[in-house]
Short mmCIF file of C-alpha atoms in Angstrom, two decimals:
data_model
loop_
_atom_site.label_atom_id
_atom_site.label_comp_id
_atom_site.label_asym_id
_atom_site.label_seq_id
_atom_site.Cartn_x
_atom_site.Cartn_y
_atom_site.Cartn_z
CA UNK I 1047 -6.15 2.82 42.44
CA UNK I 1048 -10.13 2.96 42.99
CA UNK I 1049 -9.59 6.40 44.76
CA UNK I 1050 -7.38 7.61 42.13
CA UNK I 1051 -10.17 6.75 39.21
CA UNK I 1052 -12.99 8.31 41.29
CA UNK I 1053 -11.04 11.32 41.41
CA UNK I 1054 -10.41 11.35 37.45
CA UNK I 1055 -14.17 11.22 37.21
CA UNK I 1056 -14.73 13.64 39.23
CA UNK I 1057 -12.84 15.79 37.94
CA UNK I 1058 -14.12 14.92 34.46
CA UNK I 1059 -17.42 15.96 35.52
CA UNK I 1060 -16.80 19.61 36.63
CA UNK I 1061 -16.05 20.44 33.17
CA UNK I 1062 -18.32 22.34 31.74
CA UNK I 1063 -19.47 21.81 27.97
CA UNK I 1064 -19.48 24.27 25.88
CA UNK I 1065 -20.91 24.79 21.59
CA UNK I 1066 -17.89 25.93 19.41
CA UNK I 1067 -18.49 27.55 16.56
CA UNK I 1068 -19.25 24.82 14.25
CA UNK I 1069 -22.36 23.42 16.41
CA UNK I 1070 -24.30 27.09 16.08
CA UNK I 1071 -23.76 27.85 12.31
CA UNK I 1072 -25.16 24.36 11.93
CA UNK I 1073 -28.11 25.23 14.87
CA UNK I 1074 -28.81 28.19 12.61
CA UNK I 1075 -28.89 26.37 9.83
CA UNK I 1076 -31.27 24.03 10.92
CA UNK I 1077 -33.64 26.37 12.31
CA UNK I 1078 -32.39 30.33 12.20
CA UNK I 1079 -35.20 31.34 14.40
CA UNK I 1080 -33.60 30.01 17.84
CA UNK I 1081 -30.38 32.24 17.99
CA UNK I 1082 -32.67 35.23 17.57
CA UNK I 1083 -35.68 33.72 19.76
CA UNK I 1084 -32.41 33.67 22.53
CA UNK I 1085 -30.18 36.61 22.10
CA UNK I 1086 -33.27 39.36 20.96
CA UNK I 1087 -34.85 39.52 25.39
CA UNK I 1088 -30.98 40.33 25.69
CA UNK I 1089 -30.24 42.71 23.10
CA UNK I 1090 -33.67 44.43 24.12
CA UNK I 1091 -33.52 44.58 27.97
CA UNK I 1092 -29.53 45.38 27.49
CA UNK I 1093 -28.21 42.34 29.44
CA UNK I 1094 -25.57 41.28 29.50
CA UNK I 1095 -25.42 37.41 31.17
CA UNK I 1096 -22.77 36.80 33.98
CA UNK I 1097 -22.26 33.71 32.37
CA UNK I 1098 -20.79 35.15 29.40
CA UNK I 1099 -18.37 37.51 31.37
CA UNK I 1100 -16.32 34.93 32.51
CA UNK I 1101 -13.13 34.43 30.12
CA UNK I 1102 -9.47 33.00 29.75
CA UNK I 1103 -6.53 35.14 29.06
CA UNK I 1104 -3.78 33.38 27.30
CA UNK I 1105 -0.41 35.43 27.84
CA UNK I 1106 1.23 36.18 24.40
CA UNK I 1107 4.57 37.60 24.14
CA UNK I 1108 4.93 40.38 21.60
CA UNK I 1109 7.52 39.75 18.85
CA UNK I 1110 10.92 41.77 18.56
CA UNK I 1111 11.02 42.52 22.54
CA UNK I 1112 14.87 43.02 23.82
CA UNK I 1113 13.87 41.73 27.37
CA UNK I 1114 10.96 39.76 28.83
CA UNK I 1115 10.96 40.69 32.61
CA UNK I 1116 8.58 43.06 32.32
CA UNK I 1117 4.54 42.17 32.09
CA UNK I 1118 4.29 45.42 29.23
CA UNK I 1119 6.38 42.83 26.85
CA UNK I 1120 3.60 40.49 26.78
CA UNK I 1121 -0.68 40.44 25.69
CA UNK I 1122 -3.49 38.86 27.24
CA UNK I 1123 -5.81 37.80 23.90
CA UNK I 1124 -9.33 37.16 25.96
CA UNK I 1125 -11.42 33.90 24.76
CA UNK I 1126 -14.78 34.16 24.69
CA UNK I 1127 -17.27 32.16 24.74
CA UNK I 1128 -19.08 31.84 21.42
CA UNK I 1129 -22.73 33.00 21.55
CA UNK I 1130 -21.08 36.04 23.31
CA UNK I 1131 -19.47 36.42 20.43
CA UNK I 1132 -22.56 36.10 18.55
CA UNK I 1133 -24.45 38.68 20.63
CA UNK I 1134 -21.44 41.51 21.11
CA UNK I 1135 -21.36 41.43 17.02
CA UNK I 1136 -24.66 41.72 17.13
CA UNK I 1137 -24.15 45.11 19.04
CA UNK I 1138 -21.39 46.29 17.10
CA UNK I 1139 -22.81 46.55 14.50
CA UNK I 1140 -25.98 48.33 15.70
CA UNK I 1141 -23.97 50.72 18.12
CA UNK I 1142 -21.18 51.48 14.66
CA UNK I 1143 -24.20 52.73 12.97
CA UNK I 1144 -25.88 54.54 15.53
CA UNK I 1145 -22.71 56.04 16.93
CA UNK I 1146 -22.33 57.27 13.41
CA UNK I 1147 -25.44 58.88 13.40
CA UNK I 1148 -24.81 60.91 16.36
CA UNK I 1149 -21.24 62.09 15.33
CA UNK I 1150 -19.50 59.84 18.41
CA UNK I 1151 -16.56 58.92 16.06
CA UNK I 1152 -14.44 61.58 14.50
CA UNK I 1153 -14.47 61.40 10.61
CA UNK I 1154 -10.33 60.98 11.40
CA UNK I 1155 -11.41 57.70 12.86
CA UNK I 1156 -9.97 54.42 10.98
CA UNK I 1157 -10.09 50.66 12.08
CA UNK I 1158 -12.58 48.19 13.09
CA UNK I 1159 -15.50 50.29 11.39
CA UNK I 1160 -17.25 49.13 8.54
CA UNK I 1161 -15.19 50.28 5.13
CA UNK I 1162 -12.15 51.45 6.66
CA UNK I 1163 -8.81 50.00 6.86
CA UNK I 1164 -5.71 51.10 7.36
CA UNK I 1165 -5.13 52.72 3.93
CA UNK I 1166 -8.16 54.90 4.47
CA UNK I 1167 -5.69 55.99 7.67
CA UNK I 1168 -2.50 56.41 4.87
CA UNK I 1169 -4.15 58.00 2.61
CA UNK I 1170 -5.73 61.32 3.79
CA UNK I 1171 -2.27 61.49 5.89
CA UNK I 1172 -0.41 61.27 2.22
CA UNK I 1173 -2.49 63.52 0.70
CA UNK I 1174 -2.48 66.20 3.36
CA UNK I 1175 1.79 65.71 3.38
CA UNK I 1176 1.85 67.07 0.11
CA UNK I 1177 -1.16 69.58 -0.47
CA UNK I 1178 0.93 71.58 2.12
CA UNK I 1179 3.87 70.94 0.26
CA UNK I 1180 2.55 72.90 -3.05
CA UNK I 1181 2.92 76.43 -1.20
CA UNK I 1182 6.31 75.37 -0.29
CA UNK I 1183 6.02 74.39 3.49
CA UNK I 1184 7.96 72.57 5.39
CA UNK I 1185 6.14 69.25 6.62
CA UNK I 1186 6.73 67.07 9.84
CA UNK I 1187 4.58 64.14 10.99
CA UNK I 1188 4.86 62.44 14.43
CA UNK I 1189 3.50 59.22 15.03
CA UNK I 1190 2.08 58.29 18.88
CA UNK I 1191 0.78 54.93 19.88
CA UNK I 1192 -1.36 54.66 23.02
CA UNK I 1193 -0.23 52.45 26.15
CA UNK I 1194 -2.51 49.79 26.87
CA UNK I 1195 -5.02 50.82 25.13
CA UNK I 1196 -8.17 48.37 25.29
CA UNK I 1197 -6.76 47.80 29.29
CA UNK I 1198 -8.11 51.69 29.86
CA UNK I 1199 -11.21 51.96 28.76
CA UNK I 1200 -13.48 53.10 32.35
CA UNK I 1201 -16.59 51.90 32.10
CA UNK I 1202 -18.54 54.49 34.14
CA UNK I 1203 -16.24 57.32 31.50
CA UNK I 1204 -17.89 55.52 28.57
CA UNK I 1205 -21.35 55.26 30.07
CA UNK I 1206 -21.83 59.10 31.09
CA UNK I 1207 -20.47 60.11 26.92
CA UNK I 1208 -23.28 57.49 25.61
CA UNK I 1209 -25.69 58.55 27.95
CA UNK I 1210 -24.82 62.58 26.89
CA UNK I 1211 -25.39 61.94 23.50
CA UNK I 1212 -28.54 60.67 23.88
CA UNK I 1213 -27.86 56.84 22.94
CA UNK I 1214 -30.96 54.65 23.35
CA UNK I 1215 -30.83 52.99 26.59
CA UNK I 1216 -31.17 49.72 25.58
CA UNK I 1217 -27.57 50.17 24.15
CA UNK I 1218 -25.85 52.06 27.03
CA UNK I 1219 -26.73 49.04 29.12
CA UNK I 1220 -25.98 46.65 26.90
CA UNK I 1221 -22.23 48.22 27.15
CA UNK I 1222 -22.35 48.85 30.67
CA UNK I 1223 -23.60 45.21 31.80
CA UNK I 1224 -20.83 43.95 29.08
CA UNK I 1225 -17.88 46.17 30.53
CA UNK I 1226 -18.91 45.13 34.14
CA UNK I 1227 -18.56 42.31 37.09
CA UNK I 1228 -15.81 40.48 34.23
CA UNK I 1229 -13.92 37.71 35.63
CA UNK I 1230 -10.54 36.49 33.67
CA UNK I 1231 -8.38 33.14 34.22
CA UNK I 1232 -4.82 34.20 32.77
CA UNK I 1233 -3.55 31.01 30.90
CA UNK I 1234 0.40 30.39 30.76
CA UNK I 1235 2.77 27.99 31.43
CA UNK I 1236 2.43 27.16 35.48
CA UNK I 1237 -0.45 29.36 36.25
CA UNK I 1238 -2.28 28.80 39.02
CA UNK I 1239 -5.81 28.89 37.41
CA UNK I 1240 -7.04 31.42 39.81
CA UNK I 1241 -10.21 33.66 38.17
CA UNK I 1242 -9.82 37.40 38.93
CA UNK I 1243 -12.09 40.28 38.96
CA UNK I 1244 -11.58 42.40 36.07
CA UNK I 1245 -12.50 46.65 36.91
CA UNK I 1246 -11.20 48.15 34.30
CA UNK I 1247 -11.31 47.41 30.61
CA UNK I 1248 -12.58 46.08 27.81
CA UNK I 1249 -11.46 42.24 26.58
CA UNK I 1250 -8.96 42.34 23.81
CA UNK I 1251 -10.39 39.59 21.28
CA UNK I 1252 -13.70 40.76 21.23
CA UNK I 1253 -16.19 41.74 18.59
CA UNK I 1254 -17.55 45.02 20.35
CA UNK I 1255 -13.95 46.29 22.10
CA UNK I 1256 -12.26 47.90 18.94
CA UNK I 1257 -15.28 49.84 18.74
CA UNK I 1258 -15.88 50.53 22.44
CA UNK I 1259 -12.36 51.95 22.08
CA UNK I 1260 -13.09 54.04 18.86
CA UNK I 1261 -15.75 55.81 21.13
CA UNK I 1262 -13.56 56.26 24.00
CA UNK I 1263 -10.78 57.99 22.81
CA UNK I 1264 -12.90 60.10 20.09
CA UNK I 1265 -12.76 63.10 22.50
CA UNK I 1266 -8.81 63.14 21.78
CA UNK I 1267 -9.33 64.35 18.36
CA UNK I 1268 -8.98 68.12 17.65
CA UNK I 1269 -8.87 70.01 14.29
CA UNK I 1270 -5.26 71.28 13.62
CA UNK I 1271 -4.59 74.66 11.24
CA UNK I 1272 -2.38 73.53 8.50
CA UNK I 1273 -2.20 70.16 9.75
CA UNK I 1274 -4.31 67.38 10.06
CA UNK I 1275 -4.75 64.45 13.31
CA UNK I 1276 -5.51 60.61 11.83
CA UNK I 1277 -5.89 57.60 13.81
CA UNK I 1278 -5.87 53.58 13.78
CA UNK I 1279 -7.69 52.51 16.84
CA UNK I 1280 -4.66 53.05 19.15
CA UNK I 1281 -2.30 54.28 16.52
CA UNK I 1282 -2.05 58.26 16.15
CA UNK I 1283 -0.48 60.39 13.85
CA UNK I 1284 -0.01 64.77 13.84
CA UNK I 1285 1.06 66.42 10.74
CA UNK I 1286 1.80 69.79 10.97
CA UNK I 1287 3.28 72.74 8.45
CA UNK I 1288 5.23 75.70 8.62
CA UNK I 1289 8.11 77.42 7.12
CA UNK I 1290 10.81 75.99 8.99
CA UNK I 1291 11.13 72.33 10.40
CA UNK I 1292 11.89 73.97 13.85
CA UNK I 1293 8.39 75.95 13.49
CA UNK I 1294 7.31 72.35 12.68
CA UNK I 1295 8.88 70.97 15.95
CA UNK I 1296 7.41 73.82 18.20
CA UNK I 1297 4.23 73.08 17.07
CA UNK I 1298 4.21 69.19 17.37
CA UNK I 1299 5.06 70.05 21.09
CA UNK I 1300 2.59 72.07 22.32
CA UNK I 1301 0.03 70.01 20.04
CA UNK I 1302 1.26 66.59 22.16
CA UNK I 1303 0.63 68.75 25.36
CA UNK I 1304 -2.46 69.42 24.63
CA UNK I 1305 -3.34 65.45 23.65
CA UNK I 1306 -1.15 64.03 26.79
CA UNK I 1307 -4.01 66.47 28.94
CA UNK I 1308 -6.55 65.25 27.74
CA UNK I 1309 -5.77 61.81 27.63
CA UNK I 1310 -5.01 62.05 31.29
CA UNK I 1311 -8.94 63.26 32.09
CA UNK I 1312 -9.72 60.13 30.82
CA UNK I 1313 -7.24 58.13 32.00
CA UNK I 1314 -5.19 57.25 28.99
CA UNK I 1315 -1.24 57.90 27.97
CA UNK I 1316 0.56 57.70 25.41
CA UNK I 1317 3.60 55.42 24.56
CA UNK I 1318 6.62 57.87 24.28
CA UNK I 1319 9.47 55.60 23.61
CA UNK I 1320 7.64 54.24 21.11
CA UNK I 1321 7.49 57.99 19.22
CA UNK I 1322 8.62 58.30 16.05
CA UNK I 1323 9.37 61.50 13.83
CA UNK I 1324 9.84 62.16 9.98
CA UNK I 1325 10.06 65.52 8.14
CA UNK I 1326 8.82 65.10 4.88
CA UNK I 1327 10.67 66.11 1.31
CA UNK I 1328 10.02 66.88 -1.98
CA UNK I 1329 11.78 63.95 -4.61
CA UNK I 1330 12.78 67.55 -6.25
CA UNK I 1331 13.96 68.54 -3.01
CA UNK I 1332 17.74 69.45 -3.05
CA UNK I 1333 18.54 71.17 0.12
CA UNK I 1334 20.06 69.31 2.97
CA UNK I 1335 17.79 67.30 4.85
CA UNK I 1336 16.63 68.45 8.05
CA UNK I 1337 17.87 66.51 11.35
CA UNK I 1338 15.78 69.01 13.83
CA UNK I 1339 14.96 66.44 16.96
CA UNK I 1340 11.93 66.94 18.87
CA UNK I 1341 11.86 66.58 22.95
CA UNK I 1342 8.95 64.69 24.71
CA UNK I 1343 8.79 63.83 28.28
CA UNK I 1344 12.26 63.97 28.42
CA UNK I 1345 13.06 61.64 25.35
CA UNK I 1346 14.91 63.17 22.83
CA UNK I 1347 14.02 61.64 19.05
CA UNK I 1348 15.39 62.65 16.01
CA UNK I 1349 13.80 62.07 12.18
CA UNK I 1350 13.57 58.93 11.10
CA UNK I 1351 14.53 58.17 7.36
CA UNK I 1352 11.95 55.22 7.58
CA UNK I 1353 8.87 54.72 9.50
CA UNK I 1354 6.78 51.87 9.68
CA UNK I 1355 3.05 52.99 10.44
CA UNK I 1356 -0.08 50.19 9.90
CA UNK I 1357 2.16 48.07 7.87
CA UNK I 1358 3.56 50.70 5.56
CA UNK I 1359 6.71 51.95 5.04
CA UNK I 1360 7.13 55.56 4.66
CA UNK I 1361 10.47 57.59 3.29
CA UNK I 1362 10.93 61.43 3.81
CA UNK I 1363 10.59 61.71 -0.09
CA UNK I 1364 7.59 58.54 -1.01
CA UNK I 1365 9.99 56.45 -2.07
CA UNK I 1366 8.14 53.68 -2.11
CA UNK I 1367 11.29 50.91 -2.79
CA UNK I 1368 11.87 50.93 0.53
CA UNK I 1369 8.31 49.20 1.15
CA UNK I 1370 8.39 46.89 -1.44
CA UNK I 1371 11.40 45.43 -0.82
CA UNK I 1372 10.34 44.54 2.60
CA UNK I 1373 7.43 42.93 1.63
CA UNK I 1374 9.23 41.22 -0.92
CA UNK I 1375 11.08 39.79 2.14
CA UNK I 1376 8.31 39.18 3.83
CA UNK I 1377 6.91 36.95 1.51
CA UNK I 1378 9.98 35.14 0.59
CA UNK I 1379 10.39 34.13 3.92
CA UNK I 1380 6.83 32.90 4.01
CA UNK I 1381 7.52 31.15 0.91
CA UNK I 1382 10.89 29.18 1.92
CA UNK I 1383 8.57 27.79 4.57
CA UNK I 1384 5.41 27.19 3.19
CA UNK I 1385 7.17 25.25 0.00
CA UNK I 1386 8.47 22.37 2.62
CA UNK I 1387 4.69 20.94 2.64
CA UNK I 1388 5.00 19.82 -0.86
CA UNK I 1389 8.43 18.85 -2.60
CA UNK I 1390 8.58 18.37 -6.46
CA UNK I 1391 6.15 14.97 -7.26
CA UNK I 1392 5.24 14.75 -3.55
CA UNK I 1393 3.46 16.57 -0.74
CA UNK I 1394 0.64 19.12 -1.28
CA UNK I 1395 -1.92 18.37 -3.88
CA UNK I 1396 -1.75 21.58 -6.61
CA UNK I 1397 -4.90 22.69 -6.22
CA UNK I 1398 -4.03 23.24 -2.39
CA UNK I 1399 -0.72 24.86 -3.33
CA UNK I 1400 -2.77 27.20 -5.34
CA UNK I 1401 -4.89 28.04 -2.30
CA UNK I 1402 -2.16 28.63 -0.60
CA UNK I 1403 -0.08 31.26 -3.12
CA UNK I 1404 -3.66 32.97 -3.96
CA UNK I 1405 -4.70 33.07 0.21
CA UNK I 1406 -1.50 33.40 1.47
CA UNK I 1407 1.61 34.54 -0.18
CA UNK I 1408 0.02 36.79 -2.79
CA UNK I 1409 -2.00 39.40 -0.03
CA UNK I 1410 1.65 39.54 1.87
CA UNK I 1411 3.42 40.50 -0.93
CA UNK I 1412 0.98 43.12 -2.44
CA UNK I 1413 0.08 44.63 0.16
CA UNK I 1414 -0.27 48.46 0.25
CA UNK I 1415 -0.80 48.31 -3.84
CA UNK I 1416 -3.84 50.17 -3.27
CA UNK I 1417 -1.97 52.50 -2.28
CA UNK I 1418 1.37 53.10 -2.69
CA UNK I 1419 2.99 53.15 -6.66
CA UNK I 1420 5.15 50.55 -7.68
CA UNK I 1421 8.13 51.08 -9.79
CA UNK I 1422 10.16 48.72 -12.45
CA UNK I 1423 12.56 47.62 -9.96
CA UNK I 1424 10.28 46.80 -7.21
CA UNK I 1425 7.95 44.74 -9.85
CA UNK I 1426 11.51 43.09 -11.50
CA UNK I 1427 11.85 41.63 -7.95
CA UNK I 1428 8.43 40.27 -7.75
CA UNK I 1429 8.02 38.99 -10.84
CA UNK I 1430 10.95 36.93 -9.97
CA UNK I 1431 9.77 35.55 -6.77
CA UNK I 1432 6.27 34.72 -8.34
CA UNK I 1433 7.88 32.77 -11.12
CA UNK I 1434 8.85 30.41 -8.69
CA UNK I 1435 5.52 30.24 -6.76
CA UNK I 1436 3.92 29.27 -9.84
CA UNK I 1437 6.51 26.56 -10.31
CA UNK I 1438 5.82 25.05 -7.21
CA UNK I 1439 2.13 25.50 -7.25
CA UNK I 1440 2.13 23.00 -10.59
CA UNK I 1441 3.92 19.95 -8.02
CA UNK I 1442 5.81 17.97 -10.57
CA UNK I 1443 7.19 20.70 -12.81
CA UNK I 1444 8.96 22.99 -10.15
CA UNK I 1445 12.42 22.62 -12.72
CA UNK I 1446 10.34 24.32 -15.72
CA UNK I 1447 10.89 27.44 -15.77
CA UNK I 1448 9.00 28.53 -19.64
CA UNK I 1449 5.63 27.49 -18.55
CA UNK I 1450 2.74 29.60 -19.59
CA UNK I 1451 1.25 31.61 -16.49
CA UNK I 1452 -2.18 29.99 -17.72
CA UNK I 1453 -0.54 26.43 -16.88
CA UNK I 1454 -0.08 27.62 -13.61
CA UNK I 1455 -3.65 29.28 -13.06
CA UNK I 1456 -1.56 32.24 -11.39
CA UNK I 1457 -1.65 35.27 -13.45
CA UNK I 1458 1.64 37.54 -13.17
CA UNK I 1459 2.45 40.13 -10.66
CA UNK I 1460 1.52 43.33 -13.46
CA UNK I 1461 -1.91 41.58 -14.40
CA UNK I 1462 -2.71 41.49 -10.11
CA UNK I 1463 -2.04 44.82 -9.50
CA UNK I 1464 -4.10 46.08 -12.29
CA UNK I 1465 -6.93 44.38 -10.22
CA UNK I 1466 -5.96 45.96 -7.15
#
């Protein structure tokens, strides 16, 4: 027994403390001058401490997978340690603006960048579709993805672009020390606990990597005649235009030929099964539509009447029903769960059932309204649903169904989008 409780404390004492979050906001609170008075020698030499590259890699699977036997149906989310956290934002933000500056990131560029999100991707992508539609071409998008993206990123590859465009040192060594001599413990059920050295890379969960990745596969980009190349961090799209879909499909292979070579001089490929195509139609449109496949690396795909890209749902022709209705799904789900924390007279306070339709329910359902028009039918549906959010938001009168939206403090569906 006394062996067994000298070995508990023991092994209490090799664990190492650690600040969360909630002990430095209130450190900087009660004097801001120490996180700077630590982190500035850093930021300013470029250092990157060894003690901060150490990291645990919990092992995620990702949704909707048919089979799990293979490690490419699974992500390792990296958890960092917080002031690195606090000092890699630190350098994002410098190196975003700086990399700006020096024209590192192609304009096409969208994600993880200061006043960009993914409908600054949609947009330019819709409004190229159908400026080349006005001269009466025929329009074809294909969508790529990258493979293991942030797992590709050489550090020595990103070091010698910096260093060619004239970075200021400080900052090429601050991503060099950060990218280098990393150690990861992968966290799952029955692993062995074992730290490995990590060569290649940069940790998915941190502040800096979207950008680091940005910068990496910038050189990928290339101006396109009567087309146009966007991209979401990892997520790439080609539109091209022509007078025949086949013109279209000639086109989109020569163009991924060119992007698969020079992905492969810097050590990144592309996805393939994960390719999707869609040739794009007029509403006025009444000719047949096209079903010309396009071959890549030996997979054969043919046009898809829907494609989800950065959570929206494109049709050939805009339609956008087909979006709506899917969010309307979305958020009814949500809803039949969410509405078990508080039954009528019981449960949830109101106030925190407001919170929760306002932070919650209401982003998933209008989602892409900045974008993407909504018609009667689409708003009949939501209207519907939100009724019954704001009856359950009030508690105790969930059966009423002719309060006044004001009773509620939930304005209707039309009024929100207005905002939006």
């Amino acid at each position: 027994m006394m062996n067994k409780t000298q070995h508990m404390k023991k092994k209490r004492k090799k664990k190492k403390k650690t600040w969360d979050l909630g002990v430095w906001k209130k450190v900087n609170l009660a004097n801001p001058t120490i996180l700077l008075e630590l982190l500035s020698p850093l930021v300013t030499f470029g250092y990157h401490p060894p003690s901060l590259k150490t990291a645990n890699g919990v092992v995620l699977d990702k949704p909707g997978k048919a089979s799990y036997d293979s490690p490419a149906s699974f992500r390792v989310i990296v958890l960092l340690k917080t002031v690195s956290k606090i000092l890699e934002r630190i350098m994002a933000v410098r190196l975003s603006a700086v990399a700006r500056s020096k024209g590192l990131l192609h304009p096409n560029q969208c994600g993880s960048l200061p006043g960009l999100s993914s409908s600054d991707a949609c947009l330019p992508l819709m409004h190229e579709v159908k400026t080349l539609q006005r001269p009466r071409l025929e329009v074809s998008t294909l969508f790529l993805d990258i493979k293991a993206g942030f797992d590709n990123v050489n550090a020595s590859t990103l070091r010698a672009r910096l260093l060619a465009s004239h970075m200021p040192s400080y900052m090429v060594d601050s991503v060099s020390s950060f990218l280098s001599q990393r150690t990861c413990t992968l966290v799952f059920q029955g692993s062995p606990n074992i730290s490995s050295p990590v060569s290649v890379g940069t940790p998915q969960g941190s502040p800096i990597s979207p950008l680091l990745f940005l910068l990496y596969v910038a050189p990928l980009h290339m101006s396109i005649p009567r087309g146009l190349m966007v991209s979401y961090v990892d997520d790439f799209s080609i539109t091209v235009s022509s007078s025949t879909y086949r013109g279209n499909i000639r086109r989109l292979q020569t163009l991924f030929s060119t992007l698969a070579t020079k992905g492969r001089d810097i050590g990144v490929s592309f996805s393939v099964p994960k390719t999707e195509l869609i040739h794009w139609r007029t509403p006025s449109q009444r000719t047949p539509p096209s079903n010309a496949p396009i071959e890549l690396e030996g997979h054969l795909f043919r046009p898809s009447q829907v494609v989800r890209w950065l959570g929206y749902w494109f049709t050939p022709s805009f339609n956008t029903a087909h979006h709506y209705r899917h969010r309307l799904s979305l958020a009814q789900a949500i809803f039949s769960f969410v509405k078990r924390l508080s039954s009528p007279g019981a449960g949830v306070r109101p106030y925190l059932c407001h919170r929760i339709a306002n932070g919650l329910l209401l982003p998933i359902l209008t989602y892409g309204a900045d974008l993407l028009t909504l018609n009667y039918a689409a708003l009949r549906g939501m209207n519907s649903f939100w009724h019954r959010v704001q009856r359950w938001t009030t508690n105790n009168l969930f059966f009423y169904s002719h309060l006044h939206p004001s009773t509620r403090g939930l304005p209707p569906p039309h009024c929100l989008l207005l905002q939006v």
